[in-house]
Coordinates of C-alpha atoms in Angstrom, one line a residue:
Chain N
X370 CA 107.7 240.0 192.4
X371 CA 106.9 243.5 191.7
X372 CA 107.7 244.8 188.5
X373 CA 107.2 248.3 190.2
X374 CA 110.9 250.2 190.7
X375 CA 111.4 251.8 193.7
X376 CA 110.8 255.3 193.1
X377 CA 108.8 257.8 191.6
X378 CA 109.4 260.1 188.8
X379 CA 105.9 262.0 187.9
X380 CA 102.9 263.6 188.5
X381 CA 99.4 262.3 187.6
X382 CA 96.5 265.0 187.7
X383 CA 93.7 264.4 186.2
X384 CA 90.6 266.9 184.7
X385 CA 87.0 266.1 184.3
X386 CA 85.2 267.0 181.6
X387 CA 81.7 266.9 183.0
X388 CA 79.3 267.0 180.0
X389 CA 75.4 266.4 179.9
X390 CA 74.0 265.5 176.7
X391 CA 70.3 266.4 176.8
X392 CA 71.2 270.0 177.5
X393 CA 75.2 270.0 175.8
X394 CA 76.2 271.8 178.5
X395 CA 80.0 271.3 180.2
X396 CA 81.1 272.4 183.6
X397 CA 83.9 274.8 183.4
X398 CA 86.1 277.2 186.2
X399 CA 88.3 279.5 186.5
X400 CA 91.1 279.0 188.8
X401 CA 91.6 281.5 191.4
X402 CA 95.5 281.3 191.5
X403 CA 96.7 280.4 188.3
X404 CA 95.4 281.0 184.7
X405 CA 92.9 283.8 186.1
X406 CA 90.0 284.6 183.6
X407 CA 90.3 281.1 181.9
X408 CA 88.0 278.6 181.2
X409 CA 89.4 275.1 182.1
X410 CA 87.9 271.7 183.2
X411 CA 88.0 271.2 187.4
X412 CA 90.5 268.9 188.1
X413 CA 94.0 267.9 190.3
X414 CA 96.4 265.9 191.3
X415 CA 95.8 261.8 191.5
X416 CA 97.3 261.0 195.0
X417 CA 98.9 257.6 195.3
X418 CA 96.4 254.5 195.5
X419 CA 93.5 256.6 193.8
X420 CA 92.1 255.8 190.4
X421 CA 92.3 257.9 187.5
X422 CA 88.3 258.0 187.2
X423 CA 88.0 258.6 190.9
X424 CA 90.5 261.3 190.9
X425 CA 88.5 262.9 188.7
X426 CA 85.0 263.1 190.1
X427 CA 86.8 264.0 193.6
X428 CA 88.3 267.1 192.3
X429 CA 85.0 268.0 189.8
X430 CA 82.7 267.6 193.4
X431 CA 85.3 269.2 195.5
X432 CA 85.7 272.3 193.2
X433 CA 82.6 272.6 191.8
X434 CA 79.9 270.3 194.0
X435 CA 78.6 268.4 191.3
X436 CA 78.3 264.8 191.7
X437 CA 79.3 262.7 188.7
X438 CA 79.8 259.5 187.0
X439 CA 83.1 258.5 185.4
X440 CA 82.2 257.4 181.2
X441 CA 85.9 257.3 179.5
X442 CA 89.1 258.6 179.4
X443 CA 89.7 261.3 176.7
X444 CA 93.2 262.4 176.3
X445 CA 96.5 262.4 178.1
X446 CA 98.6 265.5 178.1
X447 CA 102.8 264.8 178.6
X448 CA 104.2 268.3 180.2
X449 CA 108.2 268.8 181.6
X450 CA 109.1 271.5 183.6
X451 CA 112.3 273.1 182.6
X452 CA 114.0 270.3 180.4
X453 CA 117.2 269.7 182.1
X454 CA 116.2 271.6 185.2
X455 CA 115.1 269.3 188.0
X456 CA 113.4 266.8 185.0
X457 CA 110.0 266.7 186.5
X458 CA 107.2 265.8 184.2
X459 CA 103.7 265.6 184.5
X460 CA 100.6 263.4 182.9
X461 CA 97.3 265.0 182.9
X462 CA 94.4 262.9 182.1
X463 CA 91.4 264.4 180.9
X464 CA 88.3 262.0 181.6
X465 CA 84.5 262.7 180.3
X466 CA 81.8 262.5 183.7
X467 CA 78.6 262.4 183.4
X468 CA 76.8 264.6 185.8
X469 CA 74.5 263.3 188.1
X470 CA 73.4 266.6 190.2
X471 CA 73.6 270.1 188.5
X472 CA 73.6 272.9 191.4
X473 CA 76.7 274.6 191.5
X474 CA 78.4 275.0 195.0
X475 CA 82.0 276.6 194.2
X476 CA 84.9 276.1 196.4
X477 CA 86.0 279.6 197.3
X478 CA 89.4 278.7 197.6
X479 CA 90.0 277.3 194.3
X480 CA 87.7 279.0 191.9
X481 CA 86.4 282.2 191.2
X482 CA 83.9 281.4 188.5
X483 CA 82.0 278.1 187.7
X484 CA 79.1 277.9 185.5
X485 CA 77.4 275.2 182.5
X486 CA 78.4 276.6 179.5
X487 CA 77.2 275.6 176.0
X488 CA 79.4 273.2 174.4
X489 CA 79.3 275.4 171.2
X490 CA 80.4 278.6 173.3
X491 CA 83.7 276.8 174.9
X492 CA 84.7 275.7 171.0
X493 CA 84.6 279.2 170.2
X494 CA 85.7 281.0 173.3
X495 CA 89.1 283.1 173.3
X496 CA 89.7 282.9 177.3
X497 CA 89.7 279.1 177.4
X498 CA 93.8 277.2 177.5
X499 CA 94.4 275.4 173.8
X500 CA 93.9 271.9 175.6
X501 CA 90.3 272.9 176.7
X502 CA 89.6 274.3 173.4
X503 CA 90.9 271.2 172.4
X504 CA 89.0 269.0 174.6
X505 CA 85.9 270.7 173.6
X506 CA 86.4 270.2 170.0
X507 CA 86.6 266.4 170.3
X508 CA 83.5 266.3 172.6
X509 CA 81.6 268.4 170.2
X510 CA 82.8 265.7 167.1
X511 CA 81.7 262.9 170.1
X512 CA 78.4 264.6 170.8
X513 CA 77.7 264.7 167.2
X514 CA 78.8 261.5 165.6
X515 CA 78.8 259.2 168.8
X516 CA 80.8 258.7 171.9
X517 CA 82.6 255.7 170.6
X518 CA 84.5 257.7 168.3
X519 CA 86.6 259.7 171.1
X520 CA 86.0 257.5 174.2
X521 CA 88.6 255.4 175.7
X522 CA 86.8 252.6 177.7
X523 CA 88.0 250.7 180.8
X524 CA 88.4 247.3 181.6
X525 CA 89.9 245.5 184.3
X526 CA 92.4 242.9 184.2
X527 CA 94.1 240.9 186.9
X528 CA 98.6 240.8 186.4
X529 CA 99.7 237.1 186.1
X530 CA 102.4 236.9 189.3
X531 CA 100.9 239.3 191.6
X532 CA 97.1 238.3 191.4
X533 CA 96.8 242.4 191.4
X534 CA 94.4 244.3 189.8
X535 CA 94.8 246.6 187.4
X536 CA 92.5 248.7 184.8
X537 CA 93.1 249.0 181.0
X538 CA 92.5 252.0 178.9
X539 CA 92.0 251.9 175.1
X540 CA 89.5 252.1 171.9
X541 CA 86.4 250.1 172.8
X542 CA 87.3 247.1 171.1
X543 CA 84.4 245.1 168.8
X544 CA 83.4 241.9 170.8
X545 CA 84.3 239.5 168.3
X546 CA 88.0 240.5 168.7
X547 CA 87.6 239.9 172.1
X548 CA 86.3 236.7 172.0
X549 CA 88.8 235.7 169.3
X550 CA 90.0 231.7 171.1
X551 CA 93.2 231.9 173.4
X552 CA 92.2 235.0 175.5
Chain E
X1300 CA 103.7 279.9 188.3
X1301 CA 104.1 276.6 187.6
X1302 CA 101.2 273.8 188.3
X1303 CA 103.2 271.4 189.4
X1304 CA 103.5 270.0 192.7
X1305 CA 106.8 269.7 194.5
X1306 CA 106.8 266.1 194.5
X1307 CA 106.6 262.8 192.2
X1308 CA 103.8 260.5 193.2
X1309 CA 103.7 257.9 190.1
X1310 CA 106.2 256.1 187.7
X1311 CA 105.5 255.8 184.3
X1312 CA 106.9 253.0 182.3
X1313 CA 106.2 252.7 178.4
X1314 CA 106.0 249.7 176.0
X1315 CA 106.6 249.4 172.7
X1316 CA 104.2 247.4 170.2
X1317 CA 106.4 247.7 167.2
X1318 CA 104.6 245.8 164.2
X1319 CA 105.2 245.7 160.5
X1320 CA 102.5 246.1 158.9
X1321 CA 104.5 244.6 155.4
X1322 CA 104.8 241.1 157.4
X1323 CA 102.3 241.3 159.7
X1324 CA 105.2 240.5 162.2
X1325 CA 105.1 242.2 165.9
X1326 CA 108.1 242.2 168.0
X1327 CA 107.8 240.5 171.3
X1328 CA 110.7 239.6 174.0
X1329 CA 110.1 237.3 177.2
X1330 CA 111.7 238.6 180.6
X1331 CA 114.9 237.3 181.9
X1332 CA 114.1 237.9 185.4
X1333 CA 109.9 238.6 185.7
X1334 CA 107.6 237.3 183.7
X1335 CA 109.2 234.3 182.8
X1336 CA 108.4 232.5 179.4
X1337 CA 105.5 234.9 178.6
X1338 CA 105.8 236.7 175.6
X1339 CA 105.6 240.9 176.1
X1340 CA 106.5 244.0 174.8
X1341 CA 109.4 245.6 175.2
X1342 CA 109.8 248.3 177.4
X1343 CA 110.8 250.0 180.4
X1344 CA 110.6 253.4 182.5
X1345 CA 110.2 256.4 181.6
X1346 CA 113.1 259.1 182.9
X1347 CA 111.9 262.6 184.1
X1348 CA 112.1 264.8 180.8
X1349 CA 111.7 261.7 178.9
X1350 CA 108.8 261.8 176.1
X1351 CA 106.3 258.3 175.9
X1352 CA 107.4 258.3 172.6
X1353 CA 110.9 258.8 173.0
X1354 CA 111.0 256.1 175.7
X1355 CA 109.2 253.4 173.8
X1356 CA 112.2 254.0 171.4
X1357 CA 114.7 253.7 173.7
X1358 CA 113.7 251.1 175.3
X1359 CA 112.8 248.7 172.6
X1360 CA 116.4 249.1 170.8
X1361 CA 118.0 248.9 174.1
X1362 CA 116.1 245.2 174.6
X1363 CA 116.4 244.5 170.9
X1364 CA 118.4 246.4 169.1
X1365 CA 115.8 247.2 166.6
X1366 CA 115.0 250.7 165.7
X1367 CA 111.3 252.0 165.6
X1368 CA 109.8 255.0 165.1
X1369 CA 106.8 256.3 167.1
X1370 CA 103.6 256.3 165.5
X1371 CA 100.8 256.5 168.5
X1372 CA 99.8 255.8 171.7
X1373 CA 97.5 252.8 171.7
X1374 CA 96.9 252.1 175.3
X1375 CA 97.1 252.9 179.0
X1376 CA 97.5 250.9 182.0
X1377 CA 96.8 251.5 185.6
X1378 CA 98.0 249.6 188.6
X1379 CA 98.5 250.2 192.2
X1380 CA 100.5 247.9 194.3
X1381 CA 99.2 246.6 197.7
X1382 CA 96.4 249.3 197.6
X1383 CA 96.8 250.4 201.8
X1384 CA 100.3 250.1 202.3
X1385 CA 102.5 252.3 200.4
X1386 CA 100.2 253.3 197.9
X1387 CA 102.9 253.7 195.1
X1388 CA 100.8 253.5 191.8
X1389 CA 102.0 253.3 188.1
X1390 CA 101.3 254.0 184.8
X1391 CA 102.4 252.1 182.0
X1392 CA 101.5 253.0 178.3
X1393 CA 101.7 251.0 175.1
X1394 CA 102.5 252.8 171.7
X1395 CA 102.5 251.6 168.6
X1396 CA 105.9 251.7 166.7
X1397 CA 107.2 251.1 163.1
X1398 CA 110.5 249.5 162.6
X1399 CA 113.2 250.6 160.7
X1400 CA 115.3 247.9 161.2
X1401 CA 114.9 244.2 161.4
X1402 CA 118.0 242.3 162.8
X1403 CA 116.9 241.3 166.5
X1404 CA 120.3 241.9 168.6
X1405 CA 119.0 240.7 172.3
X1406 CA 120.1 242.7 175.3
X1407 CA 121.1 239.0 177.5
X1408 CA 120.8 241.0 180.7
X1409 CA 116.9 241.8 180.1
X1410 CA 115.8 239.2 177.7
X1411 CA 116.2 235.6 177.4
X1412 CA 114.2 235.3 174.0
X1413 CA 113.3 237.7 171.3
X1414 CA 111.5 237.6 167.9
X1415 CA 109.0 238.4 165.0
X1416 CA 105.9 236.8 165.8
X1417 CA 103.0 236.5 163.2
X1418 CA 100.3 239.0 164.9
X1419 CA 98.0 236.2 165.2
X1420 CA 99.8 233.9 166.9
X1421 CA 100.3 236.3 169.3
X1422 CA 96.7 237.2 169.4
X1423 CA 96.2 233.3 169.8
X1424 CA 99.2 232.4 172.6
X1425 CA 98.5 231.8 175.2
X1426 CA 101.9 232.4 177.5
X1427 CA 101.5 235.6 176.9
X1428 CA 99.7 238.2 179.5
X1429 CA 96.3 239.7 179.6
X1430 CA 97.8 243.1 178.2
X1431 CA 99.7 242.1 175.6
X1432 CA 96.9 239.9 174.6
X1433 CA 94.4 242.7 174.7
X1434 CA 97.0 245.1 172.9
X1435 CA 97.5 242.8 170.1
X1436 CA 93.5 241.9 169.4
X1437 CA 93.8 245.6 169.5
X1438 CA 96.6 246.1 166.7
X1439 CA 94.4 243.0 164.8
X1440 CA 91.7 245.1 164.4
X1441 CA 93.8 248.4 163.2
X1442 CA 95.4 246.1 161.1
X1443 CA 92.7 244.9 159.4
X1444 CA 90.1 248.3 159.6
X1445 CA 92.5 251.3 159.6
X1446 CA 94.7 252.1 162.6
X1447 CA 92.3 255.1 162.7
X1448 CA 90.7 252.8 164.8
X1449 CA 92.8 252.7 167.3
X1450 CA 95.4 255.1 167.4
X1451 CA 95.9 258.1 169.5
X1452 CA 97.6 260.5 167.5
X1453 CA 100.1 263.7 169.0
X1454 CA 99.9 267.0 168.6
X1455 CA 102.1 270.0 170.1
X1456 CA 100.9 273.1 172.1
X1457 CA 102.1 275.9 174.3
X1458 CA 101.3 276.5 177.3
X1459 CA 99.4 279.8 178.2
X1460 CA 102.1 280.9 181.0
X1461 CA 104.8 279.0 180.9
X1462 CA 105.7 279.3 177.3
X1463 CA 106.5 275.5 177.8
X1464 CA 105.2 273.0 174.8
X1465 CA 103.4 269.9 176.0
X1466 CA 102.4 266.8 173.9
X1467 CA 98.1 266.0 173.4
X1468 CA 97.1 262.8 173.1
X1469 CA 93.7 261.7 171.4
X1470 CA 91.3 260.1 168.8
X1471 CA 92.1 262.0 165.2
X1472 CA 90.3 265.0 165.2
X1473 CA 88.2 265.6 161.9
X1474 CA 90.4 268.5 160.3
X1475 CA 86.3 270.4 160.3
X1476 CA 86.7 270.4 163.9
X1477 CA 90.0 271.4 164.2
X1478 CA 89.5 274.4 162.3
X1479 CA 85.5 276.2 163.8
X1480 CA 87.0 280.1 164.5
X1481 CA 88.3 280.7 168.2
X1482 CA 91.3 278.3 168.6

């Protein structure tokens, strides 16, 4: 039996935070529509059936055309429109990708600017949103002192009644907590 | 403008790990209906305006009867049912909770057992599933090293546009980081 009710209530989008170590560069846009002029991650909406980590190097090659590589999940961002209005909310995920190609090929339609900025220069730039400034603060304090203190890793699981899939995000837990007997 | 799409694609349910750190004790309830004689968190769906937090509360009193307060977000789940046919996916995330109160007053429609189990049985059971076995290796080790370890803390900001506040979640930020000029 499905534990899954019959409707649904939110929106999942998702943002890649594309970021290559040996040069601590990150990929940011600019949207085209909304928030002109302001430094953001690439990202969209998670359509039904997709994974979060797949979501987000879709978007990141649509947008941008950089191929990428899903590492963790960073933070989760819980947004209502107009409390009391039509109640919708919204989760946005923001996931660190490791690039694989570098050669910017923008999507005209979605972006007016894309470049690799230094990591250092989106910390410190006024025309960014908080949560990107945000965002690049903790991968600055991962870059620094190691991934593992920001990065939520996946595993996969399979649900008891349904034989089902599903994928599990949290701190990277130490292996002898893992392998602790009864698991 | 807002961001959001005209329509819902995902549900989002929320459990509630609520442990006492005094006792060691965790709270854990076994289904009525699903789920049968496997030990879980409480929990339950989110409503459209709802905050994770605020739903993990509600949810575990409504079940229990115990009252918590929310102290971080320690996991997320992603599942999609029978990927191919209608593609409705979920989300379900697991804060952790403190309790204020301690007298277990079952809901009889949800639950058919409730109690305060020693964390390491629970870690050790094993009618219990996968998640809430992972979750509570998980709350062992913040237990025992710092919940530092583990915890996603919340933080507040305004949206650029909208004027709207939304909800971060993360790892800690170092206050040093938090504070470099430009944010």
């Amino acid at each position: 039996p499905s534990r899954l009710p019959g409707y649904a209530t939110h929106q999942v989008g998702v943002g890649g935070a594309v970021f290559d170590e040996s040069t601590r560069k990150i990929l940011v846009v600019q949207d085209r529509n909304q928030l002109k002029n302001m430094w953001t991650f690439p990202g969209g909406m998670s359509e039904p059936g997709e994974d979060i980590g797949d979501t987000a190097v879709r978007e990141v090659f649509e947008e941008t055309g950089i191929k990428s590589e899903f590492k963790s999940l960073l933070s989760i961002r819980q947004q209502h429109a107009n409390p009391g209005a039509f109640g919708k909310s919204d989760m946005y995920i923001i996931c660190r990708l490791q690039p694989c190609s570098f050669t910017i090929n923008i999507c005209q339609h979605e972006c007016s600017r894309c470049e690799w900025m230094d990591l250092n220069d989106l910390v410190k730039a006024k025309n960014t949103t908080p949560v990107t400034s945000r965002v690049a603060r903790l991968l600055l304090y991962g870059y620094r002192e190691g991934f593992d203190k920001i990065d939520l890793t996946m595993e996969e699981f399979q649900a008891v009644h349904t034989g089902l899939f599903y994928k599990l995000f949290h701190k990277e837990l130490p292996a002898n907590y893992k392998t602790i007997p009864g698991m």
